[in-house]
Short mmCIF file of C-alpha atoms and ligand atoms in Angstrom, two decimals:
data_model
loop_
_atom_site.label_atom_id
_atom_site.label_comp_id
_atom_site.label_asym_id
_atom_site.label_seq_id
_atom_site.Cartn_x
_atom_site.Cartn_y
_atom_site.Cartn_z
CA MET A 1 -0.05 0.33 0.04
CA ASN A 2 3.20 2.48 0.46
CA ASP A 3 3.42 3.39 -2.96
CA ASN A 4 2.52 6.61 -4.64
CA SER A 5 -1.21 5.56 -4.40
CA THR A 6 -1.02 5.79 -0.43
CA PRO A 7 -3.70 8.74 0.56
CA VAL A 8 -2.18 11.39 2.98
CA THR A 9 -3.79 14.07 4.80
CA VAL A 10 -1.69 17.33 5.58
CA ILE A 11 -3.50 19.67 8.41
CA GLY A 12 -1.95 23.00 8.63
CA LEU A 13 -1.11 24.91 5.42
CA GLY A 14 1.19 27.66 6.49
CA LEU A 15 4.51 28.00 4.40
CA MET A 16 5.59 24.57 5.47
CA GLY A 17 2.23 22.56 5.23
CA GLN A 18 1.99 24.06 1.57
CA ALA A 19 5.22 22.67 0.70
CA LEU A 20 4.43 19.29 2.30
CA ALA A 21 1.16 19.13 0.44
CA THR A 22 2.90 20.02 -2.94
CA ALA A 23 5.46 17.68 -2.63
CA PHE A 24 3.02 14.62 -1.84
CA LEU A 25 0.78 15.86 -4.96
CA ARG A 26 3.93 15.76 -6.97
CA ALA A 27 4.92 12.52 -6.23
CA GLY A 28 1.29 11.44 -7.13
CA HIS A 29 -0.45 10.65 -3.56
CA PRO A 30 -4.03 11.32 -3.22
CA THR A 31 -3.80 14.27 -0.86
CA THR A 32 -6.37 15.71 1.58
CA VAL A 33 -5.80 18.90 3.27
CA TRP A 34 -7.23 20.91 5.92
CA ASN A 35 -6.33 24.57 7.16
CA ARG A 36 -8.31 26.67 9.81
CA THR A 37 -8.22 29.57 7.22
CA PRO A 38 -9.66 27.65 4.20
CA ALA A 39 -8.43 29.79 1.52
CA LYS A 40 -4.82 28.60 1.99
CA ALA A 41 -6.21 25.21 0.67
CA ASP A 42 -7.01 27.01 -2.65
CA ARG A 43 -3.93 26.57 -4.53
CA LEU A 44 -3.30 23.06 -3.85
CA VAL A 45 -6.89 22.13 -4.59
CA GLU A 46 -6.01 23.67 -8.28
CA GLN A 47 -3.07 21.28 -8.11
CA GLY A 48 -5.31 18.32 -7.63
CA ALA A 49 -5.49 18.37 -3.83
CA ARG A 50 -8.89 17.56 -1.96
CA ALA A 51 -9.98 19.99 0.71
CA ALA A 52 -11.63 18.67 3.68
CA SER A 53 -14.69 20.40 5.11
CA SER A 54 -13.80 19.15 8.66
CA VAL A 55 -10.70 17.98 10.49
CA ALA A 56 -12.51 14.75 11.25
CA GLU A 57 -13.04 14.17 7.43
CA ALA A 58 -9.29 15.12 7.06
CA LEU A 59 -8.44 12.66 9.58
CA ALA A 60 -10.40 9.65 8.00
CA ALA A 61 -9.08 10.63 4.40
CA GLY A 62 -5.23 9.80 4.86
CA SER A 63 -3.46 6.69 5.73
CA ILE A 64 -1.10 8.92 7.60
CA THR A 65 -1.99 12.48 8.76
CA ILE A 66 0.64 15.04 8.79
CA LEU A 67 0.34 18.00 11.31
CA CYS A 68 2.23 21.12 10.46
CA LEU A 69 1.08 23.90 12.90
CA THR A 70 2.64 26.60 14.54
CA ASP A 71 3.38 25.26 17.91
CA TYR A 72 2.17 22.38 20.20
CA PRO A 73 -0.58 24.45 21.75
CA ALA A 74 -2.24 24.72 18.44
CA VAL A 75 -1.51 21.21 17.81
CA HIS A 76 -3.21 19.87 20.92
CA GLU A 77 -6.19 22.70 20.71
CA LEU A 78 -6.94 20.73 17.43
CA LEU A 79 -6.64 17.20 18.58
CA ALA A 80 -8.41 17.44 21.64
CA ALA A 81 -11.38 19.10 19.60
CA ASN A 82 -11.28 15.86 17.77
CA GLU A 83 -10.24 13.30 20.26
CA THR A 84 -13.30 11.09 19.68
CA VAL A 85 -11.94 10.32 16.06
CA LEU A 86 -8.31 9.80 16.86
CA SER A 87 -8.61 6.03 17.23
CA GLY A 88 -6.96 4.09 14.53
CA THR A 89 -5.36 7.13 13.05
CA THR A 90 -1.54 7.60 12.20
CA LEU A 91 -0.36 10.89 13.07
CA LEU A 92 3.23 12.41 12.21
CA ASN A 93 3.56 15.68 13.88
CA LEU A 94 6.15 17.68 12.08
CA THR A 95 5.32 20.93 14.15
CA SER A 96 8.42 22.43 15.99
CA GLY A 97 8.50 22.04 19.68
CA ASP A 98 10.68 20.71 22.42
CA SER A 99 11.22 17.24 23.42
CA ALA A 100 8.82 17.02 26.62
CA GLN A 101 6.08 18.39 24.37
CA ALA A 102 6.76 15.50 21.76
CA ARG A 103 6.65 12.85 24.50
CA THR A 104 3.42 14.39 26.36
CA THR A 105 1.74 14.45 22.90
CA ALA A 106 2.49 10.90 21.91
CA ARG A 107 1.30 9.74 25.37
CA TRP A 108 -2.04 11.67 24.94
CA ALA A 109 -2.38 10.50 21.27
CA GLU A 110 -1.64 6.91 21.88
CA GLN A 111 -4.17 7.11 25.16
CA ARG A 112 -6.73 7.80 22.50
CA GLY A 113 -5.85 4.80 20.13
CA ALA A 114 -3.82 6.82 17.31
CA HIS A 115 -0.42 5.69 16.28
CA TYR A 116 1.72 8.72 16.93
CA LEU A 117 5.03 9.60 15.14
CA ASP A 118 6.81 12.71 16.09
CA GLY A 119 9.16 14.80 13.67
CA ALA A 120 11.35 17.41 12.90
CA ILE A 121 12.10 19.05 9.64
CA MET A 122 15.65 20.38 9.00
CA ALA A 123 15.16 22.28 5.91
CA ILE A 124 13.39 25.50 4.47
CA PRO A 125 9.74 24.97 2.50
CA GLN A 126 11.87 25.52 -0.59
CA ALA A 127 13.82 22.11 -0.40
CA ILE A 128 10.80 20.14 0.30
CA GLY A 129 10.48 17.18 -1.90
CA THR A 130 14.23 17.06 -2.34
CA ALA A 131 16.91 15.03 -1.08
CA ASP A 132 18.39 18.18 0.86
CA ALA A 133 15.34 18.11 3.16
CA VAL A 134 16.12 16.18 5.90
CA ILE A 135 13.19 14.99 8.00
CA LEU A 136 13.95 13.14 11.35
CA HIS A 137 11.40 11.10 13.02
CA SER A 138 11.13 9.21 16.33
CA GLY A 139 8.37 6.84 17.67
CA ASP A 140 7.32 3.19 17.23
CA ARG A 141 9.64 1.58 14.60
CA SER A 142 6.50 -0.30 12.97
CA ASP A 143 4.95 2.99 12.61
CA PHE A 144 7.65 4.68 10.85
CA ASP A 145 8.40 1.30 8.50
CA ALA A 146 4.69 1.36 7.65
CA HIS A 147 4.82 4.96 6.13
CA SER A 148 8.55 5.72 5.55
CA ALA A 149 8.18 4.83 1.90
CA THR A 150 5.09 7.46 1.45
CA LEU A 151 7.31 9.94 3.71
CA ALA A 152 9.97 9.62 1.16
CA ALA A 153 8.43 12.00 -0.94
CA LEU A 154 9.01 14.73 1.21
CA GLY A 155 12.73 14.69 1.44
CA THR A 156 15.54 12.31 2.99
CA VAL A 157 13.72 10.73 6.00
CA SER A 158 15.52 9.07 8.78
CA TYR A 159 14.64 7.22 12.00
CA LEU A 160 15.97 7.96 15.16
CA GLY A 161 14.53 5.72 17.97
CA ALA A 162 11.55 4.73 19.91
CA ASP A 163 11.54 7.76 22.27
CA HIS A 164 9.27 10.55 20.84
CA GLY A 165 11.25 13.23 22.36
CA LEU A 166 14.41 12.20 19.99
CA ALA A 167 13.44 14.31 16.93
CA SER A 168 12.74 17.48 18.73
CA LEU A 169 16.10 17.00 20.74
CA TYR A 170 18.14 16.60 17.41
CA ASP A 171 16.18 19.46 16.31
CA VAL A 172 17.24 22.05 19.08
CA ALA A 173 20.83 20.30 18.84
CA GLY A 174 20.98 21.13 15.29
CA LEU A 175 19.75 24.79 15.86
CA THR A 176 22.22 25.38 18.71
CA MET A 177 24.85 24.42 15.93
CA VAL A 178 23.12 26.52 13.33
CA TRP A 179 23.04 29.72 15.35
CA SER A 180 26.34 29.26 16.96
CA VAL A 181 28.38 29.22 13.80
CA LEU A 182 26.11 32.07 12.59
CA ASN A 183 26.91 34.15 15.64
CA ALA A 184 30.58 33.50 15.52
CA TRP A 185 30.96 34.60 11.83
CA LEU A 186 28.84 37.78 12.63
CA HIS A 187 31.07 38.39 15.39
CA GLY A 188 34.29 38.06 13.20
CA THR A 189 32.62 40.17 10.50
CA ALA A 190 32.00 42.95 13.04
CA MET A 191 35.47 43.01 14.15
CA LEU A 192 36.87 43.05 10.60
CA ARG A 193 34.55 45.73 9.67
CA THR A 194 36.16 48.27 11.73
CA ALA A 195 39.33 47.91 9.49
CA GLY A 196 37.26 48.48 6.38
CA VAL A 197 36.94 44.79 5.27
CA ASP A 198 33.67 43.59 3.82
CA ALA A 199 31.50 40.63 4.99
CA ALA A 200 32.05 39.40 1.55
CA ALA A 201 35.85 39.40 1.98
CA PHE A 202 35.68 37.66 5.31
CA ALA A 203 32.97 34.91 4.13
CA PRO A 204 35.31 32.30 2.04
CA PHE A 205 37.92 32.51 4.91
CA ALA A 206 35.21 31.90 7.38
CA GLN A 207 33.65 29.24 5.40
CA GLN A 208 37.15 27.61 5.10
CA ILE A 209 37.39 27.60 8.95
CA ALA A 210 33.82 26.14 9.52
CA THR A 211 34.52 23.26 7.00
CA GLY A 212 37.86 22.55 8.84
CA VAL A 213 36.44 22.46 12.29
CA ALA A 214 33.73 20.22 10.98
CA THR A 215 36.36 17.70 10.17
CA TRP A 216 37.46 17.45 13.90
CA LEU A 217 33.99 16.32 15.21
CA PRO A 218 34.27 12.76 14.65
CA GLY A 219 37.52 12.40 16.79
CA TYR A 220 36.34 14.93 19.30
CA ALA A 221 33.21 12.70 19.75
CA GLU A 222 35.33 9.61 20.54
CA GLN A 223 37.13 11.48 22.96
CA ILE A 224 33.62 12.91 24.65
CA ASP A 225 32.24 9.15 24.39
CA ARG A 226 35.46 7.59 25.88
CA GLY A 227 35.36 10.39 28.68
CA SER A 228 39.17 10.63 27.93
CA TYR A 229 40.70 14.10 26.35
CA PRO A 230 44.56 13.73 25.76
CA ALA A 231 45.77 16.86 24.32
CA GLU A 232 46.91 15.60 20.99
CA VAL A 233 46.46 18.89 19.17
CA SER A 234 46.45 21.65 21.71
CA ALA A 235 45.71 22.19 25.49
CA LEU A 236 42.86 24.01 27.01
CA GLU A 237 45.14 26.54 28.82
CA THR A 238 46.84 27.38 25.12
CA ASP A 239 43.61 27.71 23.70
CA ALA A 240 42.60 30.09 26.72
CA ARG A 241 45.49 32.60 26.10
CA ALA A 242 43.96 32.85 22.27
CA MET A 243 40.87 33.47 23.97
CA ALA A 244 42.19 36.39 26.06
CA HIS A 245 43.33 38.17 22.91
CA MET A 246 39.60 37.53 21.02
CA VAL A 247 38.16 39.35 24.27
CA GLN A 248 40.66 42.00 24.49
CA GLU A 249 40.61 42.78 20.78
CA SER A 250 36.81 42.81 20.86
CA ARG A 251 36.65 45.49 23.75
CA ALA A 252 39.40 47.50 22.10
CA LEU A 253 37.50 47.70 18.70
CA GLY A 254 34.30 48.68 20.63
CA VAL A 255 32.42 45.60 19.03
CA ASN A 256 30.05 43.25 21.18
CA ALA A 257 32.46 41.09 23.55
CA GLU A 258 29.66 38.80 24.98
CA LEU A 259 30.47 36.00 22.74
CA PRO A 260 34.06 35.67 23.21
CA GLU A 261 33.65 36.36 27.21
CA LEU A 262 31.37 33.55 27.10
CA ILE A 263 33.85 31.48 25.09
CA LYS A 264 36.62 32.29 27.81
CA ALA A 265 34.58 32.02 30.74
CA MET A 266 33.68 28.19 30.19
CA ALA A 267 37.44 27.51 29.20
CA ASP A 268 38.33 29.25 32.37
CA ARG A 269 35.96 27.14 34.56
CA ALA A 270 37.16 23.99 33.16
CA ILE A 271 40.88 25.07 33.71
CA ALA A 272 40.03 25.90 37.43
CA ALA A 273 38.43 22.36 37.85
CA GLY A 274 41.96 21.06 36.83
CA HIS A 275 41.43 20.54 33.06
CA GLY A 276 43.91 23.02 31.59
CA GLY A 277 46.03 20.04 30.33
CA GLU A 278 43.57 18.31 28.46
CA GLN A 279 41.84 18.86 24.97
CA TYR A 280 38.95 21.24 24.20
CA PRO A 281 36.13 18.83 24.07
CA VAL A 282 36.81 18.39 27.73
CA LEU A 283 34.40 21.46 27.78
CA ILE A 284 31.50 19.01 27.52
CA GLU A 285 31.64 18.78 31.41
CA GLU A 286 30.76 22.41 31.40
CA PHE A 287 28.14 22.34 28.79
CA ALA A 288 26.45 19.26 30.70
CA LYS A 289 26.04 21.37 33.80
CA PRO A 290 23.12 23.58 34.33
CA GLY A 291 24.01 27.24 33.27
CA HIS A 292 25.13 29.79 35.66
N1 FVH B 301 8.98 27.75 7.47
C1 FVH B 301 10.08 27.18 7.90
O1 FVH B 301 11.26 27.27 7.13
C2 FVH B 301 10.30 26.22 9.05
C3 FVH B 301 11.23 25.09 8.79
C4 FVH B 301 11.67 24.02 10.10
C5 FVH B 301 9.96 23.66 10.65
N2 FVH B 301 9.52 24.66 10.75
C6 FVH B 301 8.18 24.75 11.62
O2 FVH B 301 6.86 24.01 10.58
C7 FVH B 301 5.83 24.57 11.51
C8 FVH B 301 4.80 25.54 10.67
O3 FVH B 301 5.86 26.57 9.99
P1 FVH B 301 5.40 27.43 8.95
O4 FVH B 301 6.43 28.05 8.41
O5 FVH B 301 4.29 26.40 7.95
O6 FVH B 301 4.20 28.40 10.02
P2 FVH B 301 2.99 29.42 9.34
O7 FVH B 301 3.12 29.58 7.97
O8 FVH B 301 2.98 30.37 10.42
O9 FVH B 301 1.87 28.49 9.54
C9 FVH B 301 1.16 28.00 10.59
C10 FVH B 301 0.15 27.08 10.33
O10 FVH B 301 -0.40 26.59 11.60
C11 FVH B 301 -1.95 26.97 11.66
N3 FVH B 301 -2.23 27.26 13.00
C12 FVH B 301 -1.81 28.07 14.17
N4 FVH B 301 -2.62 27.83 15.19
C13 FVH B 301 -3.56 27.16 14.72
C14 FVH B 301 -4.67 26.54 15.64
N5 FVH B 301 -4.90 26.99 16.92
N6 FVH B 301 -5.52 25.58 15.06
C15 FVH B 301 -5.41 25.33 13.82
N7 FVH B 301 -4.40 25.79 12.83
C16 FVH B 301 -3.66 26.48 13.61
C17 FVH B 301 -1.95 28.15 10.85
O11 FVH B 301 -3.39 28.18 10.52
P3 FVH B 301 -3.80 29.59 9.47
O12 FVH B 301 -3.54 30.75 10.66
O13 FVH B 301 -3.62 29.63 8.32
O14 FVH B 301 -5.57 29.38 9.92
C18 FVH B 301 -1.35 27.79 9.75
O15 FVH B 301 -1.77 26.91 8.60
C19 FVH B 301 6.37 25.30 12.75
O16 FVH B 301 6.45 24.58 14.00
C20 FVH B 301 7.58 25.79 12.29
O17 FVH B 301 8.55 25.75 13.54
C21 FVH B 301 9.03 25.45 9.64
#
């Protein structure tokens, strides 16, 4: 049944929901859609989608129903108003949220007889339907396996595990990476602009650094998983001296020094705890604690 004749439903037709429904239509799936503001279904109906007149009708139409709303409170509001018709449905919630919300929603839906998968979209709407759109899933393996061929119409789908919170956890971990890298680049750009250097001149150099650092990750991950951090490349106390230059330079140039100050403060705490002779990933011990 999991070929392109599998009927699917998409609930929530914002920018992302429209992209998801479009990808299903392009792959040939009979696609039913529902949105709180009905006009957002019009373009999809022109492309061949069927607009359901109620959430209950939409839920009954698809062998899997994708939910893509603003946030989890919106998902709860919508599902709670339809809880009597959830039994036997398969829900894939691609709404962004945190892992606790995912686990709570999974329990709630399963208590009402639904099969519930949680997911996270690591892509922009324009990438949906291409291999560049990475979509993460967590929940019961058999629920994922039953629909993975259908879901492949959306992009590169992967299964993380039975814990419904995993997709959201990976999502926020990925977002931390994205915004940390961007903030580091913006900080460097602000420093260089004081010397008249354009953002465009720094960008290729910054790209090379980001790519180079990325190659360190597998080796550093091995150290973290072993819990042993021999200073094979550089000791943390050596790194901390370079961090001091970064802080001093930022202050002297009159640019925002909060990011370098945070980087140095965390390294200083690890050094004070006796880790100065170890390698950078020993900082995981600081990141694993609650913040100050
Ligand atoms: N857009 C993106 O690039 C990102 C990429 C990563 C993942 N996100 C997440 O996807 C969710 C939806 O995002 P979106 O961009 O489609 O968001 P909007 O265009 O604002 O559409 C929101 C839809 O939610 C409907 N909605 C809101 N509240 C309710 C409610 N109480 N009951 C029913 N539907 C509701 C809203 O309906 P309407 O305003 O059109 O009537 C839209 O269909 C989101 O979690 C992102 O973080 C996208």
